[in-house]
CSV table of C-alpha atoms and ligand atoms in Angstrom, one decimal:
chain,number,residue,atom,x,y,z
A,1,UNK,CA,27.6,-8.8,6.6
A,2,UNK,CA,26.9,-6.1,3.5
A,3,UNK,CA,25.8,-3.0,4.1
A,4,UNK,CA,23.6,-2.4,1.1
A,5,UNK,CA,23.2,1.1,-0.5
A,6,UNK,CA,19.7,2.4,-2.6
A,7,UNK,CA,19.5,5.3,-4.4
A,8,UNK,CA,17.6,4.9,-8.0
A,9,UNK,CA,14.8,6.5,-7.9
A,10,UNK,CA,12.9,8.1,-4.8
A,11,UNK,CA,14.1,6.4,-1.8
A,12,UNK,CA,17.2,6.4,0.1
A,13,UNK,CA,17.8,2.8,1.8
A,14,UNK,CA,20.4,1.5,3.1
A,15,UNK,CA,20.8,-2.0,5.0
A,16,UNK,CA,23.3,-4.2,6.7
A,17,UNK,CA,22.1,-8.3,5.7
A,18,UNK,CA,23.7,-10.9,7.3
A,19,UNK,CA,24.7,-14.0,4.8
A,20,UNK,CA,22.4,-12.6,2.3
A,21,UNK,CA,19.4,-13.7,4.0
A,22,UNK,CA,18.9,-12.2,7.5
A,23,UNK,CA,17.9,-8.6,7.9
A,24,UNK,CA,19.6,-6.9,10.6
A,25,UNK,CA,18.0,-3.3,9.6
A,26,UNK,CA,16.2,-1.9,6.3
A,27,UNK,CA,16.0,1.8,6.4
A,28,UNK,CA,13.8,3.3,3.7
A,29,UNK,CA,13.6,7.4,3.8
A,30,UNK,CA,11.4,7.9,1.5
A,31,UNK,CA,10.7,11.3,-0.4
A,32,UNK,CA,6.8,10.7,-1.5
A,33,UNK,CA,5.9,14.1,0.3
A,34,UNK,CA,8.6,15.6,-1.9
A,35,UNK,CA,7.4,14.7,-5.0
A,36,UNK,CA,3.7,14.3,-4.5
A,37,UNK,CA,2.4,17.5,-5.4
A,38,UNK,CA,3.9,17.3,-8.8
A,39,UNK,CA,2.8,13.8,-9.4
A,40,UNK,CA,6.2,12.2,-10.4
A,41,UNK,CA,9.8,11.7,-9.2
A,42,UNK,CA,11.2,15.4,-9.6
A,43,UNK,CA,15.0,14.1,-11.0
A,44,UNK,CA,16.4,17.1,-9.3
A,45,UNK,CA,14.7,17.0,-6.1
A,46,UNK,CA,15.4,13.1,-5.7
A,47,UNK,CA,19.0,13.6,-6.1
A,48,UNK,CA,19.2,16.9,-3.6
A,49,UNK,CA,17.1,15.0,-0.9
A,50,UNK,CA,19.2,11.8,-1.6
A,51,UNK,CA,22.2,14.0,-0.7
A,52,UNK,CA,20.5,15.2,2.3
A,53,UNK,CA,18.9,11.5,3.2
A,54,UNK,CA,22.2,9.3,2.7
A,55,UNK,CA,24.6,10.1,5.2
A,56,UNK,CA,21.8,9.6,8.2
A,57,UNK,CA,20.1,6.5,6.6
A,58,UNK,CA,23.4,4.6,6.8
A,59,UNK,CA,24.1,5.6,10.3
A,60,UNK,CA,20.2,4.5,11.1
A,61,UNK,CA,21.4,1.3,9.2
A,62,UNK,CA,24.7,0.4,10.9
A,63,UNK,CA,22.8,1.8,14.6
A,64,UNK,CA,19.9,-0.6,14.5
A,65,UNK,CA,22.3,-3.5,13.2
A,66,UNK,CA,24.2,-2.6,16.0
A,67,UNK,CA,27.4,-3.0,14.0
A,68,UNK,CA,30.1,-0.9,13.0
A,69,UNK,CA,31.6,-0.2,9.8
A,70,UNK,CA,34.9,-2.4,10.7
A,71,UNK,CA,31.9,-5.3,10.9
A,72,UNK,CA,31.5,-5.4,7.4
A,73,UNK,CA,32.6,-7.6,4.3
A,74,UNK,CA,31.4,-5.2,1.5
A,75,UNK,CA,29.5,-2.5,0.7
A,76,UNK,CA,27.2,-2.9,-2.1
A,77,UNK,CA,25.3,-0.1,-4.3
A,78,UNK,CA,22.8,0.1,-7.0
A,79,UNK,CA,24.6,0.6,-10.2
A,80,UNK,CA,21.5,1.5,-12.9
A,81,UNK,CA,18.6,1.2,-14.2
A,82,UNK,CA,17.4,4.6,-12.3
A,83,UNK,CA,18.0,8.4,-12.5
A,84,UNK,CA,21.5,9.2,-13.2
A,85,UNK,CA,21.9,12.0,-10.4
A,86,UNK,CA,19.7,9.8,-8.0
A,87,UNK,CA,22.4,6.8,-8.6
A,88,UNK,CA,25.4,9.0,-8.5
A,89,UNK,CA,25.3,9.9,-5.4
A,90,UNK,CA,24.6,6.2,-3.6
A,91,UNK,CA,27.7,5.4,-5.7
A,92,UNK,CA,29.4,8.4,-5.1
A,93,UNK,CA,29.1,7.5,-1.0
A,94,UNK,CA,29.6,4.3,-1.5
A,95,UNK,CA,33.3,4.4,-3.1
A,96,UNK,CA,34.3,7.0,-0.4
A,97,UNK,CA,33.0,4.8,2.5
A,98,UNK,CA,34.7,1.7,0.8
A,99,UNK,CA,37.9,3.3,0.5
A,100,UNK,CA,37.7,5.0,3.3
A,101,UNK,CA,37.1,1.8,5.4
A,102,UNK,CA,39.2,-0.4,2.8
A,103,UNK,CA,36.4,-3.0,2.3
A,104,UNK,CA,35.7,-4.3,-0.8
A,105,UNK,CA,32.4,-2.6,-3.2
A,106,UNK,CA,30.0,-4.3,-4.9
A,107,UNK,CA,27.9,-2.9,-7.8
A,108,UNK,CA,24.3,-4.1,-8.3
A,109,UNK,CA,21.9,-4.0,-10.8
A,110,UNK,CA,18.2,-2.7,-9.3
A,111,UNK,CA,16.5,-5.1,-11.1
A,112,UNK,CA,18.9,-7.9,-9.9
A,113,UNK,CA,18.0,-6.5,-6.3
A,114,UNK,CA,14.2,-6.9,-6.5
A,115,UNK,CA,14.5,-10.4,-7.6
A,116,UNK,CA,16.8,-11.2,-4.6
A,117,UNK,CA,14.1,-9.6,-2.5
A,118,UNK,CA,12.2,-12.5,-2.9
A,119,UNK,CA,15.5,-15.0,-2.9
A,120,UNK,CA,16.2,-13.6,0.2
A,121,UNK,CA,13.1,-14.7,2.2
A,122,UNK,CA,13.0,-17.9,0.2
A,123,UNK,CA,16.6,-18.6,2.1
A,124,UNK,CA,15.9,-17.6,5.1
A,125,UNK,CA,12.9,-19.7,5.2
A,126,UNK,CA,15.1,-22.7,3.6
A,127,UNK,CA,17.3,-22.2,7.0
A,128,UNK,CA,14.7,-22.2,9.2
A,129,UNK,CA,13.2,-25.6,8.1
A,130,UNK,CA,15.9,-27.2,7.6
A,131,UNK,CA,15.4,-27.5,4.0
A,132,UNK,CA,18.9,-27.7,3.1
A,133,UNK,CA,21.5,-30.0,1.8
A,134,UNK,CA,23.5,-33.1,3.9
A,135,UNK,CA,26.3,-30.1,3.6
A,136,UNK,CA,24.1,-27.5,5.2
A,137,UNK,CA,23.8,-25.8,1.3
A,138,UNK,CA,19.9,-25.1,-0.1
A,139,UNK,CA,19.4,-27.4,-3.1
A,140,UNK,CA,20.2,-26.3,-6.6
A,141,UNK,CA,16.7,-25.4,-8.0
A,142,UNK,CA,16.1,-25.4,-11.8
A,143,UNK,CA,15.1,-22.2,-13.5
A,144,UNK,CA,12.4,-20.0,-12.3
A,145,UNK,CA,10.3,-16.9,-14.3
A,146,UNK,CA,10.6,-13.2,-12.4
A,147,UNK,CA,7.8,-10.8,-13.2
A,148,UNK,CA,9.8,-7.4,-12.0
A,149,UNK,CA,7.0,-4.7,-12.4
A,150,UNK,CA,7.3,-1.4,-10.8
A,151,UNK,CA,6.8,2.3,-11.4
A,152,UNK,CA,9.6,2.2,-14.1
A,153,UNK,CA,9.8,-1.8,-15.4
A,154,UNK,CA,8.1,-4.4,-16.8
A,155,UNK,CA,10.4,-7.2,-16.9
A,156,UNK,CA,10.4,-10.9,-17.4
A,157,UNK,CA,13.8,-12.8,-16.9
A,158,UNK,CA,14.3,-16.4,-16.7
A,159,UNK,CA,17.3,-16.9,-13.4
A,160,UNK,CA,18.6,-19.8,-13.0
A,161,UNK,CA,21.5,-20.4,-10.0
A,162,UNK,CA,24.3,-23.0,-10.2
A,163,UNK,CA,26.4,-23.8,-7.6
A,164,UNK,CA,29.5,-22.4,-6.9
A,165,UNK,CA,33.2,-24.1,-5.8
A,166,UNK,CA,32.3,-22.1,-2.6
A,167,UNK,CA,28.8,-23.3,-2.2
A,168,UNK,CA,27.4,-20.2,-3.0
A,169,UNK,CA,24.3,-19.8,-5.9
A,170,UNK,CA,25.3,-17.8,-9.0
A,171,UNK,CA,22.8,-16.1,-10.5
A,172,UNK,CA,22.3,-16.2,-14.3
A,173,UNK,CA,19.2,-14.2,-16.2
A,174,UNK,CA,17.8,-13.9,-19.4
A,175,UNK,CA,15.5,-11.2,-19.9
A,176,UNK,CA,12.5,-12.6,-22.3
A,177,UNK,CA,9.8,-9.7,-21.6
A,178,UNK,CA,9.6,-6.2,-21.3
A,179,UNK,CA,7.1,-3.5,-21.8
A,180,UNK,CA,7.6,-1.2,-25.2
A,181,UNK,CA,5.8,1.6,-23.4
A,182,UNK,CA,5.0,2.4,-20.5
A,183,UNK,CA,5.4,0.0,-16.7
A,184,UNK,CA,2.7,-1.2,-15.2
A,185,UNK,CA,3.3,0.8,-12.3
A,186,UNK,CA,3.8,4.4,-14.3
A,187,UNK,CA,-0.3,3.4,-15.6
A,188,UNK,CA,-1.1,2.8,-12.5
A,189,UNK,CA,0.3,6.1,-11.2
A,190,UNK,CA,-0.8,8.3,-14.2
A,191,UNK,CA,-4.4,7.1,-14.3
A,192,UNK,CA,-4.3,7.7,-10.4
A,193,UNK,CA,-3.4,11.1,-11.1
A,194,UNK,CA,-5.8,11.9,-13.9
A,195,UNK,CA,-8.6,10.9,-11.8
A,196,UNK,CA,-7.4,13.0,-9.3
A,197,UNK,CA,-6.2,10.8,-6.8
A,198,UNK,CA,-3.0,11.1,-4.9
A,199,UNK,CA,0.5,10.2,-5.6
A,200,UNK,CA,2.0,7.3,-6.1
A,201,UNK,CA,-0.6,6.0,-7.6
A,202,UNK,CA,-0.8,2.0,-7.1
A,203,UNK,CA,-2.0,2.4,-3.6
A,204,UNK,CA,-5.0,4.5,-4.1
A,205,UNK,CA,-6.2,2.4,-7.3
A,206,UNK,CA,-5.3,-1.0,-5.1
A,207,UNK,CA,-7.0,0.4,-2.0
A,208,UNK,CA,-10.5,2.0,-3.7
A,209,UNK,CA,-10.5,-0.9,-6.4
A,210,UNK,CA,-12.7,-3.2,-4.1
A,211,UNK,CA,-15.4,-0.8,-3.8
A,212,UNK,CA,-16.2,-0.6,-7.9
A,213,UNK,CA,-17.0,-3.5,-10.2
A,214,UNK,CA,-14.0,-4.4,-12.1
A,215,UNK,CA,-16.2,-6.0,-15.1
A,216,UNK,CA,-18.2,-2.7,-15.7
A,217,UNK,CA,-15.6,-1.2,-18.0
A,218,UNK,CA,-14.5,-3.4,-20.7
A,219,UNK,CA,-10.8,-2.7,-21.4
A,220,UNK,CA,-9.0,-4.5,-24.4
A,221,UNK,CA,-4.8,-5.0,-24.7
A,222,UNK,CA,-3.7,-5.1,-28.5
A,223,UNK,CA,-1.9,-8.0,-29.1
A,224,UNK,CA,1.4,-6.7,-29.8
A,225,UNK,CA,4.0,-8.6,-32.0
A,226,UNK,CA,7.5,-9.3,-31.8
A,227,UNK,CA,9.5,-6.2,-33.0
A,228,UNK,CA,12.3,-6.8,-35.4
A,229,UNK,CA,14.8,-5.9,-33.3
A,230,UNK,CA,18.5,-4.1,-34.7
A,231,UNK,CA,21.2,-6.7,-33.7
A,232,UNK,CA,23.1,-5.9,-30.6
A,233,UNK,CA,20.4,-3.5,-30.2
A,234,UNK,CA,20.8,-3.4,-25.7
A,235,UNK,CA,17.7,-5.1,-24.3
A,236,UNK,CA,17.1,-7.1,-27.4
A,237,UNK,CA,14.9,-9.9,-27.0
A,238,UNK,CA,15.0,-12.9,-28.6
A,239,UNK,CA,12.3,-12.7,-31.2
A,240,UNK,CA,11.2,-16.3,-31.2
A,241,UNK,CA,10.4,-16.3,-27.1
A,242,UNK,CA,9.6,-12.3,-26.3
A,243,UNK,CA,7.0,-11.4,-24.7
A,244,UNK,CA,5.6,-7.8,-25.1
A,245,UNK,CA,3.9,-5.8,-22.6
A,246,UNK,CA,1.9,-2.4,-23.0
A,247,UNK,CA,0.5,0.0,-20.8
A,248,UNK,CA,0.1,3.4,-22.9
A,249,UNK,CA,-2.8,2.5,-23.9
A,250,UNK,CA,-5.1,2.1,-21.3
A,251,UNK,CA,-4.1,5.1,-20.1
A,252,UNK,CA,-5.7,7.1,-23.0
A,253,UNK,CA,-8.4,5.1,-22.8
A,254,UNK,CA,-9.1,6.0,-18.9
A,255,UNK,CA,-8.9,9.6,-20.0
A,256,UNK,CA,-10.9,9.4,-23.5
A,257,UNK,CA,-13.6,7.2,-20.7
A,258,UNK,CA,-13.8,10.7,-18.3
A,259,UNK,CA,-14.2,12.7,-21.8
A,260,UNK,CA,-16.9,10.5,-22.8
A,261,UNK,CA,-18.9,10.3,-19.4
A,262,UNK,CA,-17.8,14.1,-19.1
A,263,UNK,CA,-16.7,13.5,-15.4
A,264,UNK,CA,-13.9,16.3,-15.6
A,265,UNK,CA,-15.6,18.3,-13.2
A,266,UNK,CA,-15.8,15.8,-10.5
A,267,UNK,CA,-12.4,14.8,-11.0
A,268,UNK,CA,-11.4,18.8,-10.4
A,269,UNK,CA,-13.5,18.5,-7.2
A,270,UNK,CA,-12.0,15.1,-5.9
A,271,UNK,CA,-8.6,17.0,-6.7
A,272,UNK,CA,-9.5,20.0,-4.8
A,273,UNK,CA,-10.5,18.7,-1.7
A,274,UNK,CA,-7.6,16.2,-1.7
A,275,UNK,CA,-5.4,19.3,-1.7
A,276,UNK,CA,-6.7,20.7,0.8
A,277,UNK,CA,-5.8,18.1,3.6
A,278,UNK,CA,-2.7,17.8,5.5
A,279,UNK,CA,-2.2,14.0,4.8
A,280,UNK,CA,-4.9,12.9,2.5
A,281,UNK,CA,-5.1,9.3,2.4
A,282,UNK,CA,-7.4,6.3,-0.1
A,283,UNK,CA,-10.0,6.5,3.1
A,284,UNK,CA,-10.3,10.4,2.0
A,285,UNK,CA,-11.1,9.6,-1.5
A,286,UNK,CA,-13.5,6.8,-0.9
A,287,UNK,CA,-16.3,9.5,-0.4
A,288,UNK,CA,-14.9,11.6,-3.2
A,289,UNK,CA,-16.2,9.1,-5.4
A,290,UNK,CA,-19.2,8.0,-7.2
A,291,UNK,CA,-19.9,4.6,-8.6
A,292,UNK,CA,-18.7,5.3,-11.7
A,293,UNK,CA,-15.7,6.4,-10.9
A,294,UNK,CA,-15.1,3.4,-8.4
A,295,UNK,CA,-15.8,1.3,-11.4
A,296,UNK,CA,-13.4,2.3,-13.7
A,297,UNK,CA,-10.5,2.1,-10.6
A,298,UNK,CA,-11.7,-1.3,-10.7
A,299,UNK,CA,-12.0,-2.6,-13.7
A,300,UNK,CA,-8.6,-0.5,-14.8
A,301,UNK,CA,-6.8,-2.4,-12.4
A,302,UNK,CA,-8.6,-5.9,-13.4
A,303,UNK,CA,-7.6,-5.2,-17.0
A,304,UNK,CA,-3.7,-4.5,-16.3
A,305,UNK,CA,-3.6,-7.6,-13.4
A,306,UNK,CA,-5.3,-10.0,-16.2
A,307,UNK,CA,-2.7,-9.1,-18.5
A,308,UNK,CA,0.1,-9.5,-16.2
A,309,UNK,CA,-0.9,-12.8,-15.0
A,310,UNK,CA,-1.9,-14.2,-18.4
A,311,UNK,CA,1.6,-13.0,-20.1
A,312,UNK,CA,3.3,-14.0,-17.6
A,313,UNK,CA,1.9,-17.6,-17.1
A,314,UNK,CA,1.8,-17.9,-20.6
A,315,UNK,CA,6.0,-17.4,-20.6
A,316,UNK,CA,6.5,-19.9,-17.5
A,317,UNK,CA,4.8,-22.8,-19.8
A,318,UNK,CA,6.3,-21.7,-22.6
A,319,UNK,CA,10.2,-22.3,-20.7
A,320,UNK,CA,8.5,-25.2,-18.7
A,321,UNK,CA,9.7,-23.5,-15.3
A,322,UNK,CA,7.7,-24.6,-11.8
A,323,UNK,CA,8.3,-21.9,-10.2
A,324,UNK,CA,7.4,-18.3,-10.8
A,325,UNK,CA,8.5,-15.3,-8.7
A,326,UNK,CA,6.7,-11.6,-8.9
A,327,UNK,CA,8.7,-8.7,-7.6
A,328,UNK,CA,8.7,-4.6,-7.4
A,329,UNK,CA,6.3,-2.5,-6.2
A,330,UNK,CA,3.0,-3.8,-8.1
A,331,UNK,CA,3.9,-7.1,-6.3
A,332,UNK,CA,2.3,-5.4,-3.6
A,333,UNK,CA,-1.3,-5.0,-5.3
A,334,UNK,CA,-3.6,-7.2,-3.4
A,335,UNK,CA,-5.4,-7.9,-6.7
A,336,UNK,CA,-2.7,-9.0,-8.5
A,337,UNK,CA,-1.3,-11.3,-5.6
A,338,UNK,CA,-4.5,-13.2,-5.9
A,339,UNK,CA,-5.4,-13.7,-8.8
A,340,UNK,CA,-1.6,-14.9,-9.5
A,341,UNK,CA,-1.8,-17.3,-6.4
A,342,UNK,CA,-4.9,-19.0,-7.9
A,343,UNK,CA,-3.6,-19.3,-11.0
A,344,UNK,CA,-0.3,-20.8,-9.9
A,345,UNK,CA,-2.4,-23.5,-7.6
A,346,UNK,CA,-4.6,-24.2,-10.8
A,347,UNK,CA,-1.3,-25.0,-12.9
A,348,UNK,CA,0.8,-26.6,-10.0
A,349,UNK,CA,3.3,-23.7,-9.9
A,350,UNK,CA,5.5,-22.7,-7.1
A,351,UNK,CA,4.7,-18.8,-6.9
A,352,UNK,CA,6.6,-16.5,-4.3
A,353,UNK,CA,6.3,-12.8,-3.6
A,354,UNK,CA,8.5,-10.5,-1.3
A,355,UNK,CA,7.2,-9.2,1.7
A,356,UNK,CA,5.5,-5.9,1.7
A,357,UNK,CA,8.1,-3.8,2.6
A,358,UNK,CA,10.5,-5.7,0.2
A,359,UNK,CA,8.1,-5.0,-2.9
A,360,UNK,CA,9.0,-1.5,-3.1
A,361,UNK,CA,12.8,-0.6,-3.2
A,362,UNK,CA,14.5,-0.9,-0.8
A,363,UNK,CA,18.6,-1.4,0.1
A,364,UNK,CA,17.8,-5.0,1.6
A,365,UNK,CA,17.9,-6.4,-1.9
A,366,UNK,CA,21.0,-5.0,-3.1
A,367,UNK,CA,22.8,-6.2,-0.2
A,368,UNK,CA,21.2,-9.7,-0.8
A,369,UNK,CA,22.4,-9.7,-4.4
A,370,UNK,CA,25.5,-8.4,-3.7
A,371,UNK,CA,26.1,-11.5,-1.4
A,372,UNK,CA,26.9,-14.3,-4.1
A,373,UNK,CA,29.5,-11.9,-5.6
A,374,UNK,CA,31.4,-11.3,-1.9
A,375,UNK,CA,32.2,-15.0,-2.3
A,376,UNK,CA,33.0,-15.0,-6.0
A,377,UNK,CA,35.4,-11.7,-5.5
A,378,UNK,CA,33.7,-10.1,-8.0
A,379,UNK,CA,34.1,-6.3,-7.1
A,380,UNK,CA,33.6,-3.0,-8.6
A,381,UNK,CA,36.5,-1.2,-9.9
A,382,UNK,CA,37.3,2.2,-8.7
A,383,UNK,CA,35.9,4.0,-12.1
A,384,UNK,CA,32.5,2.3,-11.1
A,385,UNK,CA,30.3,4.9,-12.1
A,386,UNK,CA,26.0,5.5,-12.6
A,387,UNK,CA,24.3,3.2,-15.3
A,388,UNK,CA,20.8,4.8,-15.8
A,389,UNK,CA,19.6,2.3,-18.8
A,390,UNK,CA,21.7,-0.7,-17.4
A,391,UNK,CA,19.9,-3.9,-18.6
A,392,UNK,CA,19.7,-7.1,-16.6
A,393,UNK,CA,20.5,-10.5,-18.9
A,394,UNK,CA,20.1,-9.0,-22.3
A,395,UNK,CA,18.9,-11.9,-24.8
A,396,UNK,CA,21.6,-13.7,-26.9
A,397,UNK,CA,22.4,-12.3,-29.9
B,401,KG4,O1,9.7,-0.8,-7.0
B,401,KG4,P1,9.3,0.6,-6.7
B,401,KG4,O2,9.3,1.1,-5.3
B,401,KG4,O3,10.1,1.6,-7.6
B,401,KG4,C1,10.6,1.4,-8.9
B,401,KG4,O4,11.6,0.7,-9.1
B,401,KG4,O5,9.8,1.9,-9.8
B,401,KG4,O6,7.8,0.7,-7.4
B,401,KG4,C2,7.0,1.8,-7.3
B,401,KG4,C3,5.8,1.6,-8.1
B,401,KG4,C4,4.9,2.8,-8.3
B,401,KG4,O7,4.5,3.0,-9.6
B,401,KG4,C5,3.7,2.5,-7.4
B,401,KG4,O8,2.5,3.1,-7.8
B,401,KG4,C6,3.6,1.0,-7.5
B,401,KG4,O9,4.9,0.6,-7.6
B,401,KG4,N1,2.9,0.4,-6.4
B,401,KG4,C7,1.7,-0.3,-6.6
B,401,KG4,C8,1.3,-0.6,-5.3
B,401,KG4,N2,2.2,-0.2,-4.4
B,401,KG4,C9,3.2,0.4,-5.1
B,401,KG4,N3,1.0,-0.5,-7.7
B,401,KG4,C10,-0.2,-1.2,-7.5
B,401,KG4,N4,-0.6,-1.6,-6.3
B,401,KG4,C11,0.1,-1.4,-5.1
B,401,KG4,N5,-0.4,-1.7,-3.9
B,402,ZN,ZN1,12.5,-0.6,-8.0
């Protein structure tokens, strides 16, 4: 058993995972009230409620696991991409609990851990049906294409597993997309919060989007090249295979839209009377809006799910991989999971998403990750410290 520590952003997690598939407990304190009425993660604030969160999410962790710390094979954390004070003090805890208890730590890479959120289930659902191997190990898979799009990524990486001497899968990646602006999920939180909605922002936009027409507002994406990248340059992608996403841009063009149709006002109002209550949630809104308003939710978040799905399909024929996997907390969008679904039936393609609460972060993953590594002996040295730009399978050079 790991018990797997989160701190990155804006949620302290922690979980204990058995074998890196079975969940014994997933705690997620989460510190959206914190941070709403400012309409972004507050670095400061994160790291002083992290501090105030961690100690008691790990004790909720080990309680409903029902183990104790003597139970456990590692501890893993979250060693970057995320905040630097956020991370520091998940790694912080975690190399005083590990020495403390003399178990071995593991350092993980967030992005890593939202890939293995989907691994995980895949695994678990492997053991249940028996899917597995004459020697009771799941079958070596070939490659598969991860779309890892939250609030701060846009990621694609190709992961392949081979087999270890101990049975175990080890993870390789390659990262061949990322976004040159903005994430997906940082568009859909800022045009959320420019049209006075609340906070984050993918939840409102996914929830109201139904109601509006998502053809009425006829968004284009520049086609945007291959950048000549520095050699060595971290996060370079291989020129001849990247694939660019951008989400700046829509943004303005939400915002030059309310200019034009000079809803500002109603906007102010919507904001207004959002304020105003305790616990305002999408249902609040829904009468808040008129038909125009509803229409652009819609057809922003057609416009950034269409460009998603046709990048990203675009890359799994372009590596010939069956199987693609979406990840991170726009995984969650209702949208985007079907219009990805039909496309992967319409091209044959295995496509897998994590459960809900394993779309947004959460300390699950990490431990899942961390789970290949236990085997391999591959631990974190005791000057393991906070990563905030850490990249996942940088191109080769
Ligand atoms: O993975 P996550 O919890 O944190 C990061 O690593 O960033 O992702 C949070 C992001 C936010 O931008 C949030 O607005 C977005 O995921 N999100 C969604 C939905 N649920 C969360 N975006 C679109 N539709 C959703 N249902
Ligand atoms: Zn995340």
């Amino acid at each position: 058993m790991i018990l797997g520590i989160e701190t990155s952003c804006d949620e302290t997690a922690a979980a204990v995972v058995r074998e890196g598939r079975e969940i014994l407990s997933s705690v997620v304190a989460s510190q959206i009230p914190i941070h709403s009425p400012y309409g972004g993660v507050v670095p400061e604030l994160a790291s002083r409620e992290h501090l105030r969160n961690i100690l008691p999410v790990v004790r909720a962790a080990l309680e409903q696991a029902g183990v104790g710390y003597q139970d456990l094979a590692a501890i893993a954390v979250t060693q970057g991409p995320g905040l630097a004070g956020a991370l520091l003090v998940g790694i912080s805890f975690a190399k005083s609990l590990a020495f403390a208890i003399e178990k071995p730590l593991i350092a993980v890479n967030h992005l890593e851990g939202h890939i293995h959120a989907v691994l995980l289930e895949e695994a678990r659902r492997q053991v249940n049906a028996s899917d597995l191997l004459p020697e009771g190990r799941p079958p070596a898979r070939p490659a598969l294409l991860a779309l890892v799009v939250s609030g701060g990524h846009t990621h694609l990486y190709l992961a392949e597993a081979r087999q270890s001497e101990a049975g175990e899968p080890v993870w390789s990646y390659r990262n061949v997309g990322r976004t040159v602006d903005d994430a997906a999920g940082e568009a859909f939180d800022k045009v959320a919060k420019l049209l006075g909605l609340g906070y984050p922002g993918g939840p409102w936009i996914d929830a109201l989007a139904p109601q509006g027409d998502p053809e009425a507002v006829p968004f284009t994406f520049a086609q945007i090249k291959a950048k000549a990248h520095r050699k060595g340059e971290p996060g370079a992608l291989d020129p001849a295979t990247a694939t660019y996403f951008s989400y700046s841009g829509i943004k303005t063009a939400v915002l030059r839209y309310t200019h034009v149709h000079e809803m500002e006002a109603s906007i102010e109002t919507r904001r207004a009377a959002l304020a105003g209550l305790p616990n305002p949630t999408p249902a609040d809104a829904l009468p808040l809006c008129d038909r125009r308003t509803l229409d652009l939710i819609a057809s922003f978040q057609r416009s950034v799910v269409d460009d998603l799905r046709r990048k990203t399909f675009r890359a799994a024929e372009q590596f010939g991989v069956d199987r693609v996997l979406v990840s991170g907390g726009v995984a969650a969008n209702r949208e985007l999971r079907v219009r990805f679904t039909a496309e992967a039936a319409e091209r044959n393609l295995v496509i897998a998403f994590p459960s809900l609460s394993l779309s947004t972060d959460n300390a699950a993953m990490i431990a899942a990750a961390a789970w290949p590594r236990l085997a391999a002996g591959d631990f974190a040295s005791d000057g393991l410290t906070a990563e905030p730009s850490l990249v996942l399978g940088g191109a080769p050079r």
